[in-house]
PDB file of C-alpha atoms in Angstrom:
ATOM      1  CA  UNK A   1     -43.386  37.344 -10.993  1.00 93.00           C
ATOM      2  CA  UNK A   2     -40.111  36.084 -11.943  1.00 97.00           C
ATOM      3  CA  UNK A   3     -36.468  37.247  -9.819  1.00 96.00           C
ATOM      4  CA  UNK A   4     -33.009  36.247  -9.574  1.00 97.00           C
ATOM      5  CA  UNK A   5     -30.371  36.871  -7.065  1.00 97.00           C
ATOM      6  CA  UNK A   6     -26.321  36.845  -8.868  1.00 97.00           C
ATOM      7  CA  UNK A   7     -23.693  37.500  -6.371  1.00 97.00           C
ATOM      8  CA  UNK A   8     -20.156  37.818  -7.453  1.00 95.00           C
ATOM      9  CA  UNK A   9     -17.696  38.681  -4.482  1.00 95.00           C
ATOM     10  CA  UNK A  10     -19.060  41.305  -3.097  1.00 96.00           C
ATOM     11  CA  UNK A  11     -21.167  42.591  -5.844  1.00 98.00           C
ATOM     12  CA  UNK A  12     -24.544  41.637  -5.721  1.00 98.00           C
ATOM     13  CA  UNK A  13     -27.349  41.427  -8.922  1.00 98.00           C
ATOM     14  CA  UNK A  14     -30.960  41.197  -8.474  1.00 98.00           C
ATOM     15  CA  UNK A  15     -33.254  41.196 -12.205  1.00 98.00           C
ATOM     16  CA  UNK A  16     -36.647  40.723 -12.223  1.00 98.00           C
ATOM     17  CA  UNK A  17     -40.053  40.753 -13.999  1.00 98.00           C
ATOM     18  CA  UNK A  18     -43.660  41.483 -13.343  1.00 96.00           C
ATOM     19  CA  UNK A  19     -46.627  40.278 -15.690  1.00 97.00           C
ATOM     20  CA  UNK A  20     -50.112  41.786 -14.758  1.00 93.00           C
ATOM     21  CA  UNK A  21     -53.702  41.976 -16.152  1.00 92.00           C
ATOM     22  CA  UNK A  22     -55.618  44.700 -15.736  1.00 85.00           C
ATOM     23  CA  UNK A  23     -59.377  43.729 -16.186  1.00 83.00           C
ATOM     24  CA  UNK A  24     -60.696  46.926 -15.456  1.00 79.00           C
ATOM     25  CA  UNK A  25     -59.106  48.332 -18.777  1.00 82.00           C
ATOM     26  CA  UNK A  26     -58.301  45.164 -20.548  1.00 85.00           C
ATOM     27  CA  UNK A  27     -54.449  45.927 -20.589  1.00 90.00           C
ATOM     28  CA  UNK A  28     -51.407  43.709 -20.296  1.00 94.00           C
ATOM     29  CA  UNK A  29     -48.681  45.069 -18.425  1.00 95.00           C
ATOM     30  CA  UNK A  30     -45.046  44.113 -17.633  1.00 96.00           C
ATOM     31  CA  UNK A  31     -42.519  45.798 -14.938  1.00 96.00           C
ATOM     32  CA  UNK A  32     -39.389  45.194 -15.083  1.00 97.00           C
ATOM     33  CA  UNK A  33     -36.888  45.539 -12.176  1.00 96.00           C
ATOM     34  CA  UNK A  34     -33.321  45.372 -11.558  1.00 97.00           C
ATOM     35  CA  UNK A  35     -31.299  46.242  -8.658  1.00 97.00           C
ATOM     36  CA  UNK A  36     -27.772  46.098  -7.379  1.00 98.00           C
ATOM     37  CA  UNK A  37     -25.783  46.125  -4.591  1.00 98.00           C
ATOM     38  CA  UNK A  38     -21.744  46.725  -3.573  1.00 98.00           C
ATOM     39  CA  UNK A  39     -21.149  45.882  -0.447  1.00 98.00           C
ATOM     40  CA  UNK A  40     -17.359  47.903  -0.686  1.00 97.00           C
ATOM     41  CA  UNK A  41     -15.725  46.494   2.499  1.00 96.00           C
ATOM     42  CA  UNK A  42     -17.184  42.738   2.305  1.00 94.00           C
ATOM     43  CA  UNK A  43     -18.206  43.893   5.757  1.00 94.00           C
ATOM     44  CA  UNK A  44     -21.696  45.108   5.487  1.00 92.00           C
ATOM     45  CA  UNK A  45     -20.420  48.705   6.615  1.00 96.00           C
ATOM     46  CA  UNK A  46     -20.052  50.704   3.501  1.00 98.00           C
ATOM     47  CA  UNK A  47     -22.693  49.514   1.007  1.00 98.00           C
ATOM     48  CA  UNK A  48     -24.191  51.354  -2.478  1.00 98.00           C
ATOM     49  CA  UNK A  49     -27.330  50.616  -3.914  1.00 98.00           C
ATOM     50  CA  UNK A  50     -28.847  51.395  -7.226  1.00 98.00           C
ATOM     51  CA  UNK A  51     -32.109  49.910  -8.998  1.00 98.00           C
ATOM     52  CA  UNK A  52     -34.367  50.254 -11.762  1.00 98.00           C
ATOM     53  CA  UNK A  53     -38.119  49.495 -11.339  1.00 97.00           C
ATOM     54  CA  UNK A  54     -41.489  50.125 -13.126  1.00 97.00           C
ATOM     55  CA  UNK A  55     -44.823  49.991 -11.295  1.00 94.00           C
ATOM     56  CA  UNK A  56     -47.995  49.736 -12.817  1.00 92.00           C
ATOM     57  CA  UNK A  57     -51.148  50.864 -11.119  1.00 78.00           C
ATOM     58  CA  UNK A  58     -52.655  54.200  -9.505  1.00 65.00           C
ATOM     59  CA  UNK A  59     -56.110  53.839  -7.897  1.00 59.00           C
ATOM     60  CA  UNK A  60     -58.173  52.456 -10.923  1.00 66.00           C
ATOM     61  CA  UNK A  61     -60.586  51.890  -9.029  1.00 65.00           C
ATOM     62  CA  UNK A  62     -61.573  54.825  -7.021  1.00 66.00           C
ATOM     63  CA  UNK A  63     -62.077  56.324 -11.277  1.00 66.00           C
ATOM     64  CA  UNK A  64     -65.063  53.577 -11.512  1.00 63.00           C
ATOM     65  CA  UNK A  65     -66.345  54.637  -8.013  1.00 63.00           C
ATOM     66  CA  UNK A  66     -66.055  58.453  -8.683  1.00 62.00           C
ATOM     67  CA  UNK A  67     -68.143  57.908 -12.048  1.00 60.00           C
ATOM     68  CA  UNK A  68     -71.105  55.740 -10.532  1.00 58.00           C
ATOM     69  CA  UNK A  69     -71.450  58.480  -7.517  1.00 53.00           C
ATOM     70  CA  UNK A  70     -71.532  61.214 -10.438  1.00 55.00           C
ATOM     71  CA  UNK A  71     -74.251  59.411 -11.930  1.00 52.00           C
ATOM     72  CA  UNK A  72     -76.328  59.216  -8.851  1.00 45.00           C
ATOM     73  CA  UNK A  73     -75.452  62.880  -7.981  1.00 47.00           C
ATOM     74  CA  UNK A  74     -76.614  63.945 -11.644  1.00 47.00           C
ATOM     75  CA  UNK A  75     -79.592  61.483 -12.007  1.00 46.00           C
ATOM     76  CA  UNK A  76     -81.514  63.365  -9.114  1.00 46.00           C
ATOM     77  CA  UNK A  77     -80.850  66.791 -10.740  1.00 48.00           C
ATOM     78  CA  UNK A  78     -81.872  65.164 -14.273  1.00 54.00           C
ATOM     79  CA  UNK A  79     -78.877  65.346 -16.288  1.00 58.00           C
ATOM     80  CA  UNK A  80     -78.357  61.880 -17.748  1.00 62.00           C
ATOM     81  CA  UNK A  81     -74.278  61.174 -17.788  1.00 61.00           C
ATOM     82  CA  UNK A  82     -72.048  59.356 -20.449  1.00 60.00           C
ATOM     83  CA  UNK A  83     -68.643  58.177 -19.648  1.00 63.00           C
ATOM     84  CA  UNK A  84     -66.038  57.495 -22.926  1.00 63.00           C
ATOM     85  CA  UNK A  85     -63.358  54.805 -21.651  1.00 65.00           C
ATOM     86  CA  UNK A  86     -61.452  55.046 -25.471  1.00 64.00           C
ATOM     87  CA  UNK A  87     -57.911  52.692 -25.464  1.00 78.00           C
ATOM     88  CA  UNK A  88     -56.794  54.241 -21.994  1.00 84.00           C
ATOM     89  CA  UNK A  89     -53.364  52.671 -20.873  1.00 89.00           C
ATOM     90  CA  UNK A  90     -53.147  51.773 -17.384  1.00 90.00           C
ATOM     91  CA  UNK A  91     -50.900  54.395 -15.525  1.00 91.00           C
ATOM     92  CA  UNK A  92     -47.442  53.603 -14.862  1.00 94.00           C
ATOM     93  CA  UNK A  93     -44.134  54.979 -12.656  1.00 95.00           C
ATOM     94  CA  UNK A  94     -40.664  54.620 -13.936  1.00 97.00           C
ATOM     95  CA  UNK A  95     -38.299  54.943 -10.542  1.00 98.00           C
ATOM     96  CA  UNK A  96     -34.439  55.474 -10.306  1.00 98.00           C
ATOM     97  CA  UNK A  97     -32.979  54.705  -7.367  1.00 98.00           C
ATOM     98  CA  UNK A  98     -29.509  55.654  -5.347  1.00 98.00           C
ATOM     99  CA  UNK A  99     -28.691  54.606  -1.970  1.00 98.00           C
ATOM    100  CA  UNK A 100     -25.723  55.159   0.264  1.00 98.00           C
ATOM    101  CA  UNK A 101     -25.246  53.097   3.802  1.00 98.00           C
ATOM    102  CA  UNK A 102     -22.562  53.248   6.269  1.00 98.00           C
ATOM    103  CA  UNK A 103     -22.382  52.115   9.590  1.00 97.00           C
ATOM    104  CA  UNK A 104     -20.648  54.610  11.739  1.00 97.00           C
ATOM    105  CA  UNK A 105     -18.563  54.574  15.137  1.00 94.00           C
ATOM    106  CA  UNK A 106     -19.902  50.851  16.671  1.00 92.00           C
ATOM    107  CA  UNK A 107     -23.602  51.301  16.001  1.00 95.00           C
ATOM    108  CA  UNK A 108     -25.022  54.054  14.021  1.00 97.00           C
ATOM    109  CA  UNK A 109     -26.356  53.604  10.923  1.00 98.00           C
ATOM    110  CA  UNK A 110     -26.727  56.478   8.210  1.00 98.00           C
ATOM    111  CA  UNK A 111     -28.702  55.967   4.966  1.00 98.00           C
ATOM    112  CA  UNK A 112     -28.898  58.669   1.897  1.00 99.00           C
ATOM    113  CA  UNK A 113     -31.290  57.668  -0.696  1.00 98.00           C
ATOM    114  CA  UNK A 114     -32.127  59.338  -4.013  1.00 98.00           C
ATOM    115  CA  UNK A 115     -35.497  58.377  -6.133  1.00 98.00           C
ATOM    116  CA  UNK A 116     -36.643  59.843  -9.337  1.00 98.00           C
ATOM    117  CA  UNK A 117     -40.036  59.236 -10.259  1.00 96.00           C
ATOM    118  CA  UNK A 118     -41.791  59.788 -13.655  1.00 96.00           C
ATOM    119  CA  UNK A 119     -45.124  58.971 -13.775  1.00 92.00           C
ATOM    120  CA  UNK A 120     -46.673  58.057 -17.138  1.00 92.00           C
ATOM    121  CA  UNK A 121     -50.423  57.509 -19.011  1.00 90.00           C
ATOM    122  CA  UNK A 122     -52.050  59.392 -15.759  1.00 87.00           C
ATOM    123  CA  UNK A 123     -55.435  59.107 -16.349  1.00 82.00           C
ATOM    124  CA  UNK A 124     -57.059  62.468 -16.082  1.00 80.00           C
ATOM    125  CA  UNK A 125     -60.889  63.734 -17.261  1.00 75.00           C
ATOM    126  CA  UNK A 126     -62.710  66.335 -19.247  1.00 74.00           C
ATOM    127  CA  UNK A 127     -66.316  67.196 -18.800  1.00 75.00           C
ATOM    128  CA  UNK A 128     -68.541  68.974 -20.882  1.00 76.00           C
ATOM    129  CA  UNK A 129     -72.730  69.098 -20.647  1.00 78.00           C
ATOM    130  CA  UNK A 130     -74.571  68.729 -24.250  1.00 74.00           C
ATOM    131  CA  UNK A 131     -76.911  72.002 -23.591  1.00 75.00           C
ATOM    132  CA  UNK A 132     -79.640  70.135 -26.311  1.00 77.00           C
ATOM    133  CA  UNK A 133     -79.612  66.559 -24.629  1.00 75.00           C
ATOM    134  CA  UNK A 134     -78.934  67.892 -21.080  1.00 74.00           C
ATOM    135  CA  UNK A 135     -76.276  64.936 -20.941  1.00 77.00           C
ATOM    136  CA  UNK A 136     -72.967  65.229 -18.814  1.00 75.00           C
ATOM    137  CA  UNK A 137     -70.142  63.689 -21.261  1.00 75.00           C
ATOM    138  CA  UNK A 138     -66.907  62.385 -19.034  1.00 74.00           C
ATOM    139  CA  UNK A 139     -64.019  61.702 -20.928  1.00 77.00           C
ATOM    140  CA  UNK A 140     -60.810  59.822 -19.896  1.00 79.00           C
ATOM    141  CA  UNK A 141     -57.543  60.267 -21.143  1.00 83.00           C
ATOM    142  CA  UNK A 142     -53.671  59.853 -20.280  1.00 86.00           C
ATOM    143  CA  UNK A 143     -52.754  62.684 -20.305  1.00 85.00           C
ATOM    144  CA  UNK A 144     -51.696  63.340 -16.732  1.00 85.00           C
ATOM    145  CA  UNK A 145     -47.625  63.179 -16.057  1.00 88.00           C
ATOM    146  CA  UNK A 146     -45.652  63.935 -12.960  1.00 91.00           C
ATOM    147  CA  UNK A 147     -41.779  64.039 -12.198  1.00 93.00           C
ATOM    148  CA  UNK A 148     -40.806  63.243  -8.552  1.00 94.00           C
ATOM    149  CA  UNK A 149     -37.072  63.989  -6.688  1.00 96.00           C
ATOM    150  CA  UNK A 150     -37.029  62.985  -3.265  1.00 96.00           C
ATOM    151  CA  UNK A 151     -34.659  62.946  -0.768  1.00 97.00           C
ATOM    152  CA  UNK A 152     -34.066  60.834   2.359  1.00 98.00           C
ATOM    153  CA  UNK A 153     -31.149  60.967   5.289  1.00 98.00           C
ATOM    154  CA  UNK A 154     -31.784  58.703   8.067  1.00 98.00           C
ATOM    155  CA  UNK A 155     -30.140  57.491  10.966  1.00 98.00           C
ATOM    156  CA  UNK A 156     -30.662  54.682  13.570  1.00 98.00           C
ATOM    157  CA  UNK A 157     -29.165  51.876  15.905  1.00 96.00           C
ATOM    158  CA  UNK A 158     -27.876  48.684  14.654  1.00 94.00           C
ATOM    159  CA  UNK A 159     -28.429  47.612  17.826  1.00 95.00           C
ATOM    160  CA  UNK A 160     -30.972  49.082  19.735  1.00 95.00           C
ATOM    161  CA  UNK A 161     -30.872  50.142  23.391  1.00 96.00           C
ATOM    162  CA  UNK A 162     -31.443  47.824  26.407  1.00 95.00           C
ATOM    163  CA  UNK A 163     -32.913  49.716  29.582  1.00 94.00           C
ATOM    164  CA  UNK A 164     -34.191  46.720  31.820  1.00 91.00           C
ATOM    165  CA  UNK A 165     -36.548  45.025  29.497  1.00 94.00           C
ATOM    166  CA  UNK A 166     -37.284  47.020  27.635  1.00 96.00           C
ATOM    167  CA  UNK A 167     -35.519  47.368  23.428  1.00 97.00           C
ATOM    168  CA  UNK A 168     -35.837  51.324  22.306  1.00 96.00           C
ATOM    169  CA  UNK A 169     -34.635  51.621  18.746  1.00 97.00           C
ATOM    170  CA  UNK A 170     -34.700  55.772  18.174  1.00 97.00           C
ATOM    171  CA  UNK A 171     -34.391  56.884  14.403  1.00 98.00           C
ATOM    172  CA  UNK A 172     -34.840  60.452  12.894  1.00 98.00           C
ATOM    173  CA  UNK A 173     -35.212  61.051   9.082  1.00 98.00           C
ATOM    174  CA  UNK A 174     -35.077  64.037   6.599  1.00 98.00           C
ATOM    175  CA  UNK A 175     -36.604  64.087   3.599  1.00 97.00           C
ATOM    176  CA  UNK A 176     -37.227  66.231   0.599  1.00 95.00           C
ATOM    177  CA  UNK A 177     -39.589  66.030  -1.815  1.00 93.00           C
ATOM    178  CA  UNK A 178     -40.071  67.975  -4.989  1.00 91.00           C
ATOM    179  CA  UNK A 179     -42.897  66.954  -8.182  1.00 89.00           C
ATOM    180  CA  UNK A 180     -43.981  68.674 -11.164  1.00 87.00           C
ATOM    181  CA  UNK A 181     -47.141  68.043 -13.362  1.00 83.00           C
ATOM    182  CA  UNK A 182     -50.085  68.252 -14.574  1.00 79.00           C
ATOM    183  CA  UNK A 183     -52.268  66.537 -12.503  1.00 68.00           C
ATOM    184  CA  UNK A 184     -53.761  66.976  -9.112  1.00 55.00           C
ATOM    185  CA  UNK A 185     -52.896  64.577  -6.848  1.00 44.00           C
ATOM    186  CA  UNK A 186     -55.268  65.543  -4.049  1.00 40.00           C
ATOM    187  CA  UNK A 187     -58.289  64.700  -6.503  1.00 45.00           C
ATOM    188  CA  UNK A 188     -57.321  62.062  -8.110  1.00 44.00           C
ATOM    189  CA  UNK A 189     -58.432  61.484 -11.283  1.00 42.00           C
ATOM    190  CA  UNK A 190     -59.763  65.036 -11.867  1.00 46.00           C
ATOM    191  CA  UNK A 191     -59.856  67.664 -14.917  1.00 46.00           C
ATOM    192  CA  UNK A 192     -56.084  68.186 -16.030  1.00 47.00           C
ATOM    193  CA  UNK A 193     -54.406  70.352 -17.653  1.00 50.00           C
ATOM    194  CA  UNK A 194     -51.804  69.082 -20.725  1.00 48.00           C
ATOM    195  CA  UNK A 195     -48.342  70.824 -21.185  1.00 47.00           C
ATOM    196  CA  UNK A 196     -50.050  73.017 -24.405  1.00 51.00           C
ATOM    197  CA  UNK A 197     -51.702  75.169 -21.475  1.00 57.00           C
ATOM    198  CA  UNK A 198     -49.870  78.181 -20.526  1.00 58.00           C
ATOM    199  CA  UNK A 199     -49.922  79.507 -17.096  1.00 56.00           C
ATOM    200  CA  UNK A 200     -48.630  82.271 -15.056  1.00 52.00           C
ATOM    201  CA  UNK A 201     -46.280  81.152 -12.459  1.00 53.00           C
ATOM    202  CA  UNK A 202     -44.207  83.609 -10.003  1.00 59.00           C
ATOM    203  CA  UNK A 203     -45.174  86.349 -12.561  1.00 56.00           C
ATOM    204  CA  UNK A 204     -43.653  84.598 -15.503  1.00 61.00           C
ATOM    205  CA  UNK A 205     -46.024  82.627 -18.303  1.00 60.00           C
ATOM    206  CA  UNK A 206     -44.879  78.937 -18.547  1.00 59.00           C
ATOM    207  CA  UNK A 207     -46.527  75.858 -19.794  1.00 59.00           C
ATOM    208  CA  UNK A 208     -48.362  73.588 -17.206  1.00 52.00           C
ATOM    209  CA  UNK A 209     -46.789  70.723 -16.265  1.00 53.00           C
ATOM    210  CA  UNK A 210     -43.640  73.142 -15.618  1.00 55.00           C
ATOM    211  CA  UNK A 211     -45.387  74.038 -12.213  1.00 54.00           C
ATOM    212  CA  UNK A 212     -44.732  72.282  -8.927  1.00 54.00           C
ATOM    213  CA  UNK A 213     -47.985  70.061  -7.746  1.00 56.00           C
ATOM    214  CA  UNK A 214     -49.948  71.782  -6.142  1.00 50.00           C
ATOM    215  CA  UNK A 215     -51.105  69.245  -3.299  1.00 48.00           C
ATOM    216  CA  UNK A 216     -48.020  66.900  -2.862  1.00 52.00           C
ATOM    217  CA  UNK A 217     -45.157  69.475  -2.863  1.00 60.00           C
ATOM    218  CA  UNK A 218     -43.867  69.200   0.698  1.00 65.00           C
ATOM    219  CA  UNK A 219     -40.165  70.502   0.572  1.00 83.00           C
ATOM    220  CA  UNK A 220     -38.635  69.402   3.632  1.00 93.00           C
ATOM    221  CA  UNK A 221     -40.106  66.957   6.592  1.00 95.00           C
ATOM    222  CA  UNK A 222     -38.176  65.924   9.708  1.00 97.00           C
ATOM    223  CA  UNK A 223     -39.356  63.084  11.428  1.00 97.00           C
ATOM    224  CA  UNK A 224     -38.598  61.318  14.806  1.00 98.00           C
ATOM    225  CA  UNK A 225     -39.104  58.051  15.267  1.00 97.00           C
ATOM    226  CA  UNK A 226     -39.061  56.401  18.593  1.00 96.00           C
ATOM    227  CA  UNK A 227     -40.232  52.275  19.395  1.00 96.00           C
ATOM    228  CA  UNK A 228     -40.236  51.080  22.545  1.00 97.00           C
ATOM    229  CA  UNK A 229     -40.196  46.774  22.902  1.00 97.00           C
ATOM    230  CA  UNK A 230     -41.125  45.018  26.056  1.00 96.00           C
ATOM    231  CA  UNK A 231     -39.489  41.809  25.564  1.00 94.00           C
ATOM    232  CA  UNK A 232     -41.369  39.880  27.567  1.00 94.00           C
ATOM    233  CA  UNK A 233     -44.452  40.102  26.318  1.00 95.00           C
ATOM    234  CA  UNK A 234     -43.213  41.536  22.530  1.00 93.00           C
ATOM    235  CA  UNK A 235     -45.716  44.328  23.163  1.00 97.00           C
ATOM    236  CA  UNK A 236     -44.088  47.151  20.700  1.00 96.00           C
ATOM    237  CA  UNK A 237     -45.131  51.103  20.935  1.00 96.00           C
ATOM    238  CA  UNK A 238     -44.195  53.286  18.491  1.00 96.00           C
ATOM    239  CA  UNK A 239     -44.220  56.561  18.521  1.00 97.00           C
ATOM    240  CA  UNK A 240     -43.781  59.050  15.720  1.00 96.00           C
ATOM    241  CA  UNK A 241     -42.879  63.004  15.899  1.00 97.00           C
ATOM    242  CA  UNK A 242     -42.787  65.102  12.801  1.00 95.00           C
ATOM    243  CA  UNK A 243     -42.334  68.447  11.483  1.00 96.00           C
ATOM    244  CA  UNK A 244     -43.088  69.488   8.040  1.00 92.00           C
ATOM    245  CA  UNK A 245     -42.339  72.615   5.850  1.00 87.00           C
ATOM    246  CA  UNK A 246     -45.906  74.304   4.542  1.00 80.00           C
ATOM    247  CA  UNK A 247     -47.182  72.960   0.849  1.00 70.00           C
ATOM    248  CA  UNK A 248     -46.624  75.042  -1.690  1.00 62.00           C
TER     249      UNK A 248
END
């Protein structure tokens, strides 16, 4: 991993690179990353962020565990299973990101962020059972895709407040998330369907990966955040209270 910090007045510069090897699949990957930052006032009050990043990954693993509990599962019925691993890229996210902080009155601080997320080479499955061999055939592909918006408004304490001993820094966040695709989330590295499938959605027929995610679609989430620090002993307790729209 390889990063750089340029600062020019009050315009900061931050490039970087990321080289991994995936064993698992044999792939080389490299993530690039670049982010900046204006802090307007020189002051630290008004400040816009924006960045670039690409992150390689998704839960590889848990795709090797699913396939050797399938094979016990199947063994004891007496299927026999194959699994076809053919080229597959290791998954990837591309991520935009916008951010907006000001520091209001003497010590409130509000943050907007925007991220966009597309998530590329998902690596989804197929299954079929030869009827003549009795053999359960898995295939992998990446196929799987998924665009992300969310949405985040927070605000908190620069300084937090002193009662006795005692630090309490409150915070309370909304955020909005939105994702379309074709793959389910909740499952993992499930059957999929590719953007060739139609679909009937809110009475109309569209293609797949036009439909909001089933299992990660959860519109609007409030959250309260409240940590209480006993300075004496640094014992911290957080406490967190949320409410969150129904998934759809």
């Amino acid at each position: 991993y390889m990063a750089d910090r340029i600062s020019w007045r009050n315009v900061s510069l931050m490039p970087g690179v990321r080289y991994d090897y995936d064993n698992y699949l044999s792939n080389h990957n490299i993530s690039p990353r670049f982010m900046t930052e204006w802090d307007i006032f020189a002051d630290q009050t008004s400040m816009i962020t924006a960045g670039y990043n690409r992150y390689y990954g998704g839960n590889i693993l848990d795709m090797g565990l699913r396939d050797i509990r399938n094979s016990w599962t199947e063994s004891v019925s007496g299927n026999k299973t194959l699994t076809r691993y053919q080229d597959l890229k290791t998954p990837y996210n591309d991520e935009l990101a916008m951010g907006l902080q000001q520091k209001i009155g003497k010590n409130v601080i509000a943050r907007a962020n925007y991220v966009y997320r597309e998530a590329h080479d998902q690596i989804s499955k197929s299954s079929r059972t030869d009827s003549a061999t009795k053999t359960t055939i898995t295939e992998y592909n990446n196929d799987g895709k998924t665009k992300t918006h969310s949405f985040n408004l927070s605000f908190e304490l620069a300084e937090p407040l002193h009662i006795s001993q005692v630090d309490i820094n409150p915070q309370i966040v909304f955020s909005y998330i939105k994702s379309k695709g074709n793959l389910s989330l909740n499952n993992g590295y499930e059957e999929s369907n590719t953007g060739d499938n139609q679909v009937v959605y809110n009475g109309n027929l569209v293609s797949y990966d036009s439909v909001p995610v089933a299992d990660f679609n959860n519109p609007l989430k409030i959250s309260l955040n409240m940590d209480f620090t006993h300075q004496p002993s640094g014992l911290v307790w957080a406490n967190t209270l949320a409410w969150q729209e129904a998934r759809k």
